[in-house]
Amino acid sequence: MTENLKHSLDSISSSHSPHRPSKISKTTDDLSDDEQQQQQQQQPESMSQRPGIQRYLLAIEYIGTRFSGSQQQSNCRTVVGVLEEAFHKFIGQPVSMFCSSRTDAGVHALSNVCHVDVERISKRKPGEVLEPHEPAVVKRAVNHFLQKNEGDVMVIDVRSVPANFHARYKAQERTYFYRLLSGAEPLSTFEKDRAWHVPEELNLRAMQEACKVLVGHHDFSSFRAAGCQVRLLVGVLKAVGTGDLKVPDVERILNAKTVTAASPMAPACGLYLGHVKYDLP
């Protein structure tokens, strides 16, 4: 297992990076603990439980600008679709990829996590099952093919895991970051599609006070429109920063428990999936 303090699965399984602000958010496609346990019990026996099949856990980073989201969709370029294509070219047979978190079109990831089952079959002797590839070989080979496909997604870590380790259902926490740049100056070319540019000057102190209202255990129904992830919440905080809303308005919106009470959502370009936390074997 290679050590990479910024991105590795080892660091993902521990505490959050001290170099970035942290906000743990429950995505819209998350299930309750009871629902997750029920779905796990209903899942068919994994193909990786057969001899010769290895389940790999992959940490991936990507720029979401040219993707129609992370999940597989017909006639659309997606993160999972590109990854599955790269694996197909590597091992010579189709695979199915399962991600820990779904991200929308235009949303980026510093580290999303997926699992995939791979059977290594000899190319010289078809039908002969070989020992599984080492994780470092998987990382190097898959990245080779990914770099030939726009180069906007990359495998940053790989580890072999037991057959019952599920990237989504074993996840304990998901952390998102949102990048918002304010000021009259045009956005740098290097920041294009990587942050939300707000031309107004923002009242950061007011935004920080509004954040205090949101800290803790709450019913966040007002911020959970289908597919928005944390972007409705950011839209409200931006409105506080520009003076369109006051801190008491945030409390009113939170207590309303209805999505119609929130401000327009922030654009996808500023949102990053930062960490997925696991208790790794």
Coordinates of C-alpha atoms in Angstrom, one line a residue:
M1 CA 0.0 0.0 0.0
T2 CA 1.6 3.2 -1.1
E3 CA 1.6 6.1 1.4
N4 CA 0.1 9.4 0.1
L5 CA -0.8 11.8 2.9
K6 CA -3.1 13.8 0.7
H7 CA -5.2 11.2 -0.9
S8 CA -4.4 7.7 0.2
L9 CA -7.1 5.3 1.5
D10 CA -5.1 5.2 4.8
S11 CA -5.6 8.9 5.3
I12 CA -9.2 8.7 4.1
S13 CA -9.9 6.1 6.9
S14 CA -8.6 8.4 9.6
S15 CA -9.1 12.1 10.5
H16 CA -9.8 14.9 8.0
S17 CA -7.0 16.8 6.5
P18 CA -5.9 19.7 8.7
H19 CA -5.1 21.8 5.7
R20 CA -8.7 22.2 4.5
P21 CA -12.0 23.3 6.2
S22 CA -14.2 20.3 6.9
K23 CA -18.0 19.9 6.6
I24 CA -19.5 16.5 7.0
S25 CA -22.6 16.2 4.9
K26 CA -25.1 13.5 4.3
T27 CA -25.7 13.1 0.6
T28 CA -29.2 12.9 -0.8
D29 CA -28.8 9.2 -1.8
D30 CA -27.7 8.1 1.7
L31 CA -29.9 5.6 3.6
S32 CA -30.5 5.1 7.2
D33 CA -28.5 2.5 9.1
D34 CA -31.5 0.1 9.1
E35 CA -32.0 0.6 5.4
Q36 CA -28.4 0.0 4.6
Q37 CA -28.3 -3.2 6.6
Q38 CA -31.5 -4.4 4.9
Q39 CA -30.0 -3.7 1.4
Q40 CA -26.8 -5.4 2.3
Q41 CA -28.7 -8.5 3.5
Q42 CA -30.7 -8.5 0.2
Q43 CA -27.7 -8.3 -2.1
P44 CA -26.9 -11.4 -4.1
E45 CA -23.7 -13.3 -3.4
S46 CA -20.8 -11.3 -4.9
M47 CA -18.9 -12.6 -7.8
S48 CA -15.7 -11.8 -5.8
Q49 CA -16.5 -14.7 -3.4
R50 CA -15.6 -17.1 -6.1
P51 CA -11.9 -18.3 -6.3
G52 CA -9.7 -16.1 -8.5
I53 CA -11.8 -12.9 -8.0
Q54 CA -10.3 -9.9 -6.1
R55 CA -12.3 -6.9 -4.8
Y56 CA -10.3 -3.7 -5.0
L57 CA -11.1 -0.4 -3.2
L58 CA -10.0 2.6 -5.3
A59 CA -9.6 6.2 -4.3
I60 CA -10.2 8.5 -7.3
E61 CA -9.9 12.2 -8.1
Y62 CA -11.6 14.0 -10.9
I63 CA -12.5 17.3 -12.4
G64 CA -16.3 17.1 -12.9
T65 CA -16.6 19.7 -15.6
R66 CA -16.9 17.4 -18.6
F67 CA -18.8 14.6 -16.7
S68 CA -22.6 14.2 -16.6
G69 CA -22.1 13.1 -13.0
S70 CA -20.4 10.1 -11.4
Q71 CA -23.1 7.3 -11.9
Q72 CA -23.4 5.3 -15.1
Q73 CA -25.9 6.8 -17.6
S74 CA -26.7 5.8 -21.2
N75 CA -25.3 8.1 -23.9
C76 CA -23.5 10.3 -21.3
R77 CA -19.9 10.6 -20.3
T78 CA -19.7 9.7 -16.6
V79 CA -17.0 9.0 -14.1
V80 CA -18.0 5.4 -13.6
G81 CA -18.4 4.9 -17.3
V82 CA -14.8 6.1 -18.0
L83 CA -13.4 3.9 -15.2
E84 CA -15.2 0.8 -16.3
E85 CA -13.9 1.4 -19.9
A86 CA -10.3 1.7 -18.6
F87 CA -10.7 -1.5 -16.5
H88 CA -12.1 -3.3 -19.6
K89 CA -9.1 -2.3 -21.6
F90 CA -6.8 -3.4 -18.8
I91 CA -8.2 -6.9 -18.1
G92 CA -10.0 -7.6 -21.3
Q93 CA -13.5 -8.1 -19.8
P94 CA -16.3 -5.8 -18.5
V95 CA -16.6 -4.9 -14.9
S96 CA -19.1 -3.1 -12.7
M97 CA -18.0 -0.2 -10.5
F98 CA -19.7 0.9 -7.3
C99 CA -19.0 4.3 -5.8
S100 CA -19.3 5.5 -2.2
S101 CA -20.9 8.7 -3.2
R102 CA -22.9 10.0 -6.2
T103 CA -21.8 13.4 -7.5
D104 CA -23.8 15.6 -9.9
A105 CA -22.7 17.0 -13.2
G106 CA -19.9 19.5 -12.8
V107 CA -19.1 18.4 -9.2
H108 CA -15.4 17.5 -8.5
A109 CA -13.8 15.0 -6.2
L110 CA -10.5 15.2 -4.3
S111 CA -11.2 11.6 -3.3
N112 CA -14.2 9.6 -4.1
V113 CA -14.0 5.8 -3.4
C114 CA -15.2 2.9 -5.5
H115 CA -15.0 -0.9 -5.4
V116 CA -14.7 -3.3 -8.3
D117 CA -14.4 -7.1 -8.6
V118 CA -11.7 -8.3 -11.0
E119 CA -11.0 -11.8 -12.3
R120 CA -7.5 -12.1 -13.8
I121 CA -7.7 -14.4 -16.8
S122 CA -4.7 -15.3 -18.9
K123 CA -4.5 -13.6 -22.3
R124 CA -2.2 -16.4 -23.6
K125 CA -4.4 -19.2 -22.3
P126 CA -8.0 -18.2 -22.3
G127 CA -10.0 -19.7 -19.4
E128 CA -6.9 -20.0 -17.2
V129 CA -7.5 -18.0 -14.0
L130 CA -4.3 -16.3 -12.6
E131 CA -3.4 -14.9 -9.2
P132 CA -4.9 -11.4 -8.7
H133 CA -2.9 -8.3 -9.7
E134 CA -1.1 -6.4 -7.0
P135 CA -2.9 -3.1 -6.2
A136 CA 0.1 -1.1 -7.5
V137 CA -0.2 -2.8 -10.8
V138 CA -3.9 -2.0 -11.0
K139 CA -3.3 1.6 -10.2
R140 CA -0.6 2.0 -12.9
A141 CA -2.4 0.1 -15.6
V142 CA -5.8 1.8 -15.2
N143 CA -4.2 5.2 -15.0
H144 CA -2.4 4.5 -18.3
F145 CA -5.8 4.1 -20.0
L146 CA -7.4 6.9 -18.2
Q147 CA -4.8 9.3 -19.4
K148 CA -5.8 8.5 -22.9
N149 CA -9.4 9.5 -22.2
E150 CA -9.3 13.3 -21.5
G151 CA -7.1 12.8 -18.4
D152 CA -9.7 14.3 -16.0
V153 CA -10.0 11.3 -13.7
M154 CA -7.2 9.5 -12.0
V155 CA -6.8 6.6 -9.6
I156 CA -4.8 7.9 -6.6
D157 CA -4.8 4.8 -4.4
V158 CA -5.8 1.1 -4.6
R159 CA -6.1 -1.6 -1.9
S160 CA -7.3 -5.2 -1.9
V161 CA -10.3 -5.7 0.4
P162 CA -12.5 -8.6 1.4
A163 CA -15.3 -9.7 -0.8
N164 CA -18.0 -8.2 1.4
F165 CA -16.5 -4.7 1.7
H166 CA -18.9 -2.3 0.0
A167 CA -17.7 1.2 -0.9
R168 CA -21.0 2.8 -0.2
Y169 CA -22.4 0.8 2.7
K170 CA -19.2 0.7 4.6
A171 CA -18.7 4.5 4.4
Q172 CA -19.0 6.2 7.8
E173 CA -18.7 9.8 6.9
R174 CA -18.5 12.0 3.7
T175 CA -16.9 15.4 3.8
Y176 CA -17.5 18.1 1.2
F177 CA -15.7 21.4 0.5
Y178 CA -17.2 24.3 -1.4
R179 CA -15.0 26.9 -3.0
L180 CA -16.5 30.4 -3.3
L181 CA -14.4 33.4 -4.6
S182 CA -15.7 36.9 -4.2
G183 CA -14.6 40.2 -5.7
A184 CA -15.1 42.4 -8.7
E185 CA -12.0 41.1 -10.5
P186 CA -12.7 38.4 -13.1
L187 CA -12.0 34.8 -12.1
S188 CA -8.5 33.5 -12.9
T189 CA -8.4 31.2 -16.0
F190 CA -7.1 28.5 -13.7
E191 CA -10.1 28.8 -11.5
K192 CA -12.6 28.6 -14.3
D193 CA -15.2 25.9 -13.5
R194 CA -13.4 25.2 -10.2
A195 CA -15.1 27.7 -8.0
W196 CA -18.2 29.9 -7.7
H197 CA -17.3 33.5 -8.5
V198 CA -19.5 36.0 -6.7
P199 CA -18.7 39.6 -7.8
E200 CA -20.1 41.2 -4.6
E201 CA -17.9 41.6 -1.5
L202 CA -19.1 39.1 1.1
N203 CA -19.6 39.8 4.8
L204 CA -17.6 36.8 6.1
R205 CA -18.4 37.5 9.8
A206 CA -22.2 37.3 9.0
M207 CA -21.6 34.1 7.1
Q208 CA -19.7 32.6 10.0
E209 CA -22.5 33.5 12.4
A210 CA -25.0 31.9 10.1
C211 CA -22.8 28.7 10.0
K212 CA -23.2 28.5 13.8
V213 CA -26.9 28.1 13.4
L214 CA -26.3 25.0 11.2
V215 CA -23.8 23.2 13.5
G216 CA -25.2 20.2 15.3
H217 CA -27.9 17.6 14.8
H218 CA -30.8 19.1 12.8
D219 CA -33.4 18.2 10.3
F220 CA -31.9 19.6 7.1
S221 CA -34.9 19.0 4.9
S222 CA -34.8 22.7 3.8
F223 CA -31.5 22.0 2.2
R224 CA -32.1 18.6 0.6
A225 CA -33.6 19.1 -2.8
A226 CA -33.1 16.1 -5.1
G227 CA -29.5 16.0 -6.4
C228 CA -28.4 19.3 -4.7
Q229 CA -26.0 17.7 -2.1
V230 CA -24.7 20.7 -0.1
R231 CA -25.4 23.4 -2.7
L232 CA -28.7 24.8 -1.3
L233 CA -27.0 25.4 2.0
V234 CA -24.1 27.3 0.3
G235 CA -26.7 29.3 -1.6
V236 CA -28.2 30.5 1.7
L237 CA -24.8 31.3 3.2
K238 CA -23.9 33.4 0.1
A239 CA -27.2 35.3 0.5
V240 CA -26.2 36.1 4.1
G241 CA -22.9 37.3 2.8
T242 CA -24.4 39.7 0.3
G243 CA -27.0 40.9 2.8
D244 CA -30.0 39.5 1.0
L245 CA -30.6 37.3 4.1
K246 CA -29.9 37.9 7.8
V247 CA -28.8 35.3 10.4
P248 CA -32.3 34.9 11.8
D249 CA -33.5 34.1 8.3
V250 CA -31.2 31.1 8.3
E251 CA -32.7 29.8 11.5
R252 CA -36.2 30.4 10.0
I253 CA -35.3 28.4 6.8
L254 CA -33.8 25.6 8.8
N255 CA -36.9 25.3 11.0
A256 CA -39.2 25.4 8.0
K257 CA -38.1 21.9 7.1
T258 CA -39.2 22.5 3.5
V259 CA -36.9 23.0 0.5
T260 CA -39.0 25.9 -0.9
A261 CA -37.8 28.0 2.0
A262 CA -34.2 28.0 0.9
S263 CA -32.4 30.4 -1.5
P264 CA -31.4 29.3 -5.0
M265 CA -28.7 26.7 -4.9
A266 CA -25.0 27.3 -5.5
P267 CA -23.6 26.1 -8.9
A268 CA -22.0 22.7 -9.1
C269 CA -18.5 24.0 -10.1
G270 CA -17.5 25.0 -6.6
L271 CA -18.4 21.7 -4.9
Y272 CA -15.8 19.0 -4.1
L273 CA -16.2 15.6 -2.5
G274 CA -13.2 15.7 -0.2
H275 CA -13.1 12.6 2.0
V276 CA -14.9 9.4 2.6
K277 CA -14.2 7.8 6.0
Y278 CA -14.0 4.1 6.5
D279 CA -12.9 1.7 9.2
L280 CA -10.6 -0.2 6.8
P281 CA -9.7 -3.9 7.4

